[in-house]
Amino acid sequence: MFQNFDFGVVASSLPYLFGQGMVFTLTLTALAATGGVVFGTLLAMMRLSGVPGLWHAAKLYVELMRSLPLVLVIFWFYFLVPYIGAWMTGSPNPIQVGAFTSALITFTLFEAAYFAEIMRAGIQSIPKGQTAAAQALGMGYAQTMRLVVLPQAFRNMLPLLLTQTIVLFQDTSLVYVLSLTDFLGAASKVAQRDGRLVEMYLFAALVYFAVCLAASFLVRRLQARVAIIR
Amino acid sequence: MTDSPITGSTATPAPAAAAQAAPSDSGLQPGTLIEPARQRAPGTAMIAIDAISKWYGDFRVLHECTTAVAKGEVVVVCGPSGSGKSTLIKCVNALEPFQKGQITVDGTKIADKATNLPKLRSRVGMVFQHFELFPHLSITDNLTIAQRKVLGRPKEEAHKRGLDLLARVGLSAHAKKFPGQLSGGQQQRVAIARALAMNPVVMLFDEPTSALDPEMVGEVLDVMVELAREGMTMMVVTHEMGFARKVADRVIFMDQGEIVEDAGKDDFFGKPRSERAQTFLSKILQH
Amino acid sequence: MNYTWNWGIFLEPSPEGTGTYADMLLSGLSWTIATALSSWVIAFCLGSLIGVLRTLPSKAARAVGTAYVELFRNVPLLVQMFLWYFVLPEVLPGSLGSWIKQLPNAPFYTAVACLGFFTASRVAEQVRAGIESLPRGQRMAGTAMGFTVAQTYRYVLLPNAYRIILPPLTSEFLNNLKNTSVALTIGLLELTGRARSMQEFSFQVFEAFTAATILYVLVNLVVIAAATLIERRVAVPGQR
């Protein structure tokens, strides 16, 4: 079955695949996860604030994002970001942003909707007594959140946040539709150039599998160790 | 003779007035729970437990337990929590596997690879601590599903038998309801009827009243007393010593996986030989 | 901003000559729905089977179930799509491989198989969680009544588990629906792909994407409404 296969093509393209492709993928994942958690937490706080307008906006945003395919959102932002840039800088013409920046904005804003739901559950999991205790000590809303509620919520939700980050790592492969050179994009380019689709896609699958399996194994270990504080 | 609202038992015929007075929901309807063919015939062992031992890893749960339940006999198994009594009774219909020994139920060997366990279990009725009615099925469906799917009875026949038994435990009005709409005591009575619907040769009860609110214990025990008096072979894990006094033929006391005492009811309550049984009894009978 | 809106674009004929741009998007929507429904059939059946495997007493059965879930969960969907489309026909024995390549509508069948197997791993996790959330005594009660293992699952465990996991299954159904868009990479003419084509032909980017967005939101709302209806119909009186 594999007699016609040339796995040399994989070996010779390793520096390109990892030096460029995987670095792109990991950078995008790390930055988008960080941005997504921050923005997602804000969305969760807005949604739980009970302030009319504020929580409506957050709910609308989260539910809209969650009902759209990521591919469509990638296209949306790819075309929309230059116009937003122009609007923000007051420029008469759409501003050219790099493909990486566009992808980063897309993934941050898209994943924020998913992180927001996790953080909302995390904040809600903190007993009301904690908030009451913080307020009894004279803390205001911001202090209560920053010093008491959010640290516990983060800790409780850490495994879920990391699992979502693994999903994000897999999702970044969809920048393929913008012809960017992430790990899959790099593999795909070599595959097309050398006519070695079978070898390159199998290798890409193997690498993603190994990384995700190892990462989810670590998350499970962490989950067992970081028991929910009560 | 009887101080319970039970009426119409074959052993103790009650005045018709008492039967009339029994409210349909908490009292039993006249009739029999089991057919005469299955009634008491002392001398034949219905359940023979022969030197069974069971381990969870290194932890020994049962150690060389040997006893027997004769046809028509009512045996109460008691003992402190963790003594292995629930495990023992679950071994009888092979819900729990055991590593050593043999159990024979109505002539069928449990630990025999050739034994058709589902078939055997269909002839052994079991009542659980937490009732375990199937929550997605109506009371009627709970009573008929195993009759139809395991015994292959036609729908009408299963229906009739199920509703008859439901009437016998005094719950006819609830046939179309779902388990979640009944009280714990009512659910447990349905669970007993469900087991009886299979025409079991023996009934196993695993702490049938310990998950009930105190005010519901009586209605369940009434059904069990009735059943015992009609001659059903029963093995009952329970702390209800009043029940044991009333209907048990023998009492088995277990501690740390061993059968410590296995005696006739009067001997057991009169003069338990082991110190452990004495301590247990004094604790349980204090209040 | 100097974007020129033209909402009339939908009524203009598309360069493909098969109708207006609106027709083009609606045909995309129907491919999206057809793909989502077909793959869901596979995902639901296979996923239930795998989920059940993971709850059986047999160690071997559990290992097979776990291996399946880990395999399909840890490779990105897009990569799986490429494996099904580009790699599978090559590694299959010659005649079978070329038969697949010559299939009419190959992107559709490939997408259905790929999404079906992918989503099955997610359904399996839900089914497993549902079964495991049931009290242990339920399985025992079924067994004690003389049910075989298969009967216990059929009459006791699964009907209860499915009721419990209906909400997460609805999410998985919606995820599967959204994931059909990944199949545009292998040439499936589904909604996102059609919106993208419309943008390329007409340059009316935002009209095209707005229309696609509205269609996705509408389908989502319909699915959620349907799920609520099902939930109400299968609700058991007296529970919660």
Coordinates of C-alpha atoms in Angstrom, one line a residue, chain A:
Chain A
M1 CA 0.0 0.0 0.0
F2 CA 2.7 2.5 0.8
Q3 CA 5.3 1.2 -1.7
N4 CA 5.0 4.3 -3.9
F5 CA 5.3 6.6 -1.1
D6 CA 8.2 9.0 -0.7
F7 CA 8.6 10.1 2.9
G8 CA 11.8 11.9 2.0
V9 CA 9.7 14.8 0.9
V10 CA 8.6 15.1 4.5
A11 CA 12.1 15.0 5.9
S12 CA 13.4 17.6 3.5
S13 CA 10.6 20.0 4.2
L14 CA 10.8 19.8 8.0
P15 CA 12.6 23.1 8.5
Y16 CA 9.9 24.9 6.5
L17 CA 7.0 23.0 8.1
F18 CA 8.1 23.8 11.6
G19 CA 10.3 26.8 11.3
Q20 CA 7.6 28.7 9.5
G21 CA 4.3 26.8 9.6
M22 CA 4.3 25.6 13.2
V23 CA 5.7 28.9 14.5
F24 CA 2.9 30.7 12.8
T25 CA 0.3 28.3 14.2
L26 CA 1.6 28.4 17.8
T27 CA 2.0 32.2 17.8
L28 CA -1.5 32.7 16.5
T29 CA -2.9 30.2 19.0
A30 CA -1.1 31.8 22.0
L31 CA -2.0 35.4 21.1
A32 CA -5.6 34.6 20.2
A33 CA -6.1 32.5 23.3
T34 CA -4.8 35.3 25.5
G35 CA -6.8 38.0 23.8
G36 CA -9.8 35.7 23.7
V37 CA -9.7 35.0 27.4
V38 CA -9.4 38.7 28.2
F39 CA -12.2 39.8 25.9
G40 CA -14.2 36.7 26.8
T41 CA -14.0 37.5 30.5
L42 CA -15.2 41.1 29.8
L43 CA -18.1 39.7 27.8
A44 CA -18.9 37.3 30.7
M45 CA -18.9 40.1 33.2
M46 CA -21.0 42.3 30.9
R47 CA -23.5 39.4 30.5
L48 CA -23.7 38.9 34.3
S49 CA -23.8 42.6 35.1
G50 CA -27.5 42.8 34.8
V51 CA -27.1 46.3 33.3
P52 CA -29.6 46.7 30.5
G53 CA -28.0 47.3 27.2
L54 CA -24.7 46.0 28.5
W55 CA -25.8 42.4 29.0
H56 CA -28.0 42.5 25.9
A57 CA -25.0 43.5 23.8
A58 CA -22.8 40.8 25.3
K59 CA -25.5 38.2 24.8
L60 CA -26.2 39.2 21.2
Y61 CA -22.5 39.2 20.4
V62 CA -21.8 35.8 22.0
E63 CA -24.9 34.1 20.4
L64 CA -24.3 35.6 17.0
M65 CA -20.7 34.4 17.0
R66 CA -21.6 31.0 18.2
S67 CA -24.2 30.5 15.5
L68 CA -21.8 31.3 12.6
P69 CA -19.3 29.0 11.0
L70 CA -15.7 30.0 11.7
V71 CA -14.9 30.0 8.0
L72 CA -17.6 32.6 7.4
V73 CA -16.3 34.7 10.2
I74 CA -12.8 34.5 8.8
F75 CA -14.0 35.8 5.5
W76 CA -16.1 38.5 7.2
F77 CA -13.1 39.9 9.1
Y78 CA -10.7 39.5 6.3
F79 CA -12.8 42.0 4.3
L80 CA -14.1 44.0 7.2
V81 CA -10.9 44.8 9.1
P82 CA -9.5 47.2 6.5
Y83 CA -12.7 49.2 6.6
I84 CA -12.8 49.3 10.4
G85 CA -9.1 50.4 10.3
A86 CA -10.0 53.2 7.9
W87 CA -12.9 54.2 10.1
M88 CA -10.8 54.3 13.2
T89 CA -7.9 56.2 11.6
G90 CA -10.3 58.5 9.6
S91 CA -8.6 57.4 6.4
P92 CA -10.7 57.7 3.2
N93 CA -9.5 54.3 1.9
P94 CA -9.6 50.8 3.4
I95 CA -6.3 50.2 5.3
Q96 CA -4.3 47.3 4.3
V97 CA -3.6 45.1 7.3
G98 CA -1.4 42.0 7.2
A99 CA -3.0 38.6 6.8
F100 CA -1.6 37.6 10.2
T101 CA -3.1 40.6 11.9
S102 CA -6.4 39.9 10.2
A103 CA -6.3 36.3 11.3
L104 CA -5.3 37.3 14.9
I105 CA -8.3 39.7 15.2
T106 CA -10.6 37.1 13.8
F107 CA -9.6 34.3 16.1
T108 CA -9.5 36.6 19.1
L109 CA -13.0 37.9 18.6
F110 CA -14.4 34.6 17.5
E111 CA -13.0 32.5 20.3
A112 CA -13.8 35.2 22.9
A113 CA -17.5 34.2 22.4
Y114 CA -16.6 30.6 23.5
F115 CA -14.2 31.7 26.3
A116 CA -17.0 34.0 27.5
E117 CA -19.4 31.1 28.1
I118 CA -16.7 29.2 30.0
M119 CA -15.9 32.3 32.2
R120 CA -19.6 32.9 32.7
A121 CA -20.0 29.4 34.1
G122 CA -16.8 29.9 36.1
I123 CA -18.0 33.2 37.7
Q124 CA -21.4 31.7 38.4
S125 CA -19.7 28.7 40.1
I126 CA -18.3 31.0 42.9
P127 CA -20.7 30.9 45.9
K128 CA -22.6 34.1 46.5
G129 CA -21.1 34.1 50.0
Q130 CA -17.7 35.0 48.5
T131 CA -19.0 38.2 47.0
A132 CA -20.9 39.0 50.2
A133 CA -17.7 38.5 52.2
A134 CA -15.7 40.7 49.9
Q135 CA -18.3 43.4 50.1
A136 CA -18.4 43.1 53.9
L137 CA -14.7 43.9 53.9
G138 CA -15.5 47.1 52.0
M139 CA -14.5 46.0 48.5
G140 CA -16.2 47.6 45.5
Y141 CA -17.4 45.7 42.4
A142 CA -14.0 46.0 40.6
Q143 CA -12.0 44.8 43.6
T144 CA -14.4 42.0 44.4
M145 CA -14.1 40.8 40.8
R146 CA -10.4 41.2 40.5
L147 CA -9.3 40.0 43.9
V148 CA -11.9 37.4 44.9
V149 CA -14.2 36.2 42.2
L150 CA -12.0 36.1 39.0
P151 CA -9.0 34.3 40.5
Q152 CA -11.2 31.5 41.8
A153 CA -13.2 31.4 38.6
F154 CA -10.0 31.1 36.5
R155 CA -8.6 28.4 38.7
N156 CA -11.8 26.4 38.5
M157 CA -12.2 26.8 34.8
L158 CA -8.5 26.4 33.9
P159 CA -8.9 22.9 32.5
L160 CA -11.9 24.0 30.3
L161 CA -10.0 27.1 29.1
L162 CA -7.0 25.0 28.1
T163 CA -9.2 22.4 26.4
Q164 CA -10.8 25.3 24.4
T165 CA -7.3 26.4 23.6
I166 CA -6.6 23.0 22.1
V167 CA -9.7 23.5 20.0
L168 CA -8.4 26.9 19.0
F169 CA -5.1 25.3 18.0
Q170 CA -6.9 23.0 15.7
D171 CA -9.2 25.7 14.4
T172 CA -6.3 27.9 13.3
S173 CA -5.8 25.4 10.4
L174 CA -8.7 27.1 8.8
V175 CA -6.6 30.1 7.9
Y176 CA -5.9 27.8 4.9
V177 CA -8.9 29.6 3.3
L178 CA -6.8 32.8 3.3
S179 CA -3.8 30.9 1.8
L180 CA -1.7 31.7 4.9
T181 CA 1.3 29.6 5.8
D182 CA 0.3 28.0 9.1
F183 CA 1.4 24.5 9.7
L184 CA -1.2 22.9 7.5
G185 CA -0.8 25.7 4.9
A186 CA 2.9 24.9 4.8
A187 CA 2.3 21.2 4.4
S188 CA -0.3 21.9 1.7
K189 CA 2.1 24.2 -0.2
V190 CA 4.8 21.5 -0.2
A191 CA 2.2 18.9 -1.1
Q192 CA 1.0 20.9 -4.2
R193 CA 4.5 21.8 -5.3
D194 CA 5.9 18.2 -5.2
G195 CA 2.6 16.4 -5.9
R196 CA 2.9 14.5 -2.6
L197 CA -0.5 15.1 -1.1
V198 CA -0.7 11.7 0.6
E199 CA 2.6 11.9 2.4
M200 CA 2.2 15.6 3.5
Y201 CA -1.4 15.4 4.7
L202 CA -0.8 12.1 6.6
F203 CA 2.3 13.7 8.2
A204 CA 0.3 16.8 9.1
A205 CA -2.5 14.7 10.7
L206 CA 0.1 12.8 12.7
V207 CA 1.7 16.0 14.1
Y208 CA -1.6 17.6 15.0
F209 CA -2.7 14.3 16.6
A210 CA 0.5 14.0 18.6
V211 CA 0.4 17.6 19.8
C212 CA -3.3 17.6 20.7
L213 CA -3.2 14.2 22.4
A214 CA -0.2 15.2 24.5
A215 CA -1.8 18.5 25.4
S216 CA -5.1 17.0 26.4
F217 CA -3.3 14.4 28.4
L218 CA -1.6 17.2 30.3
V219 CA -4.8 19.0 30.8
R220 CA -6.4 15.9 32.3
R221 CA -3.4 15.5 34.7
L222 CA -3.8 19.1 35.7
Q223 CA -7.5 18.7 36.2
A224 CA -6.9 15.8 38.6
R225 CA -4.4 17.9 40.5
V226 CA -6.1 21.3 40.6
A227 CA -9.3 20.3 42.4
I228 CA -12.0 22.8 42.5
I229 CA -11.7 25.0 45.5
R230 CA -14.6 25.0 47.8

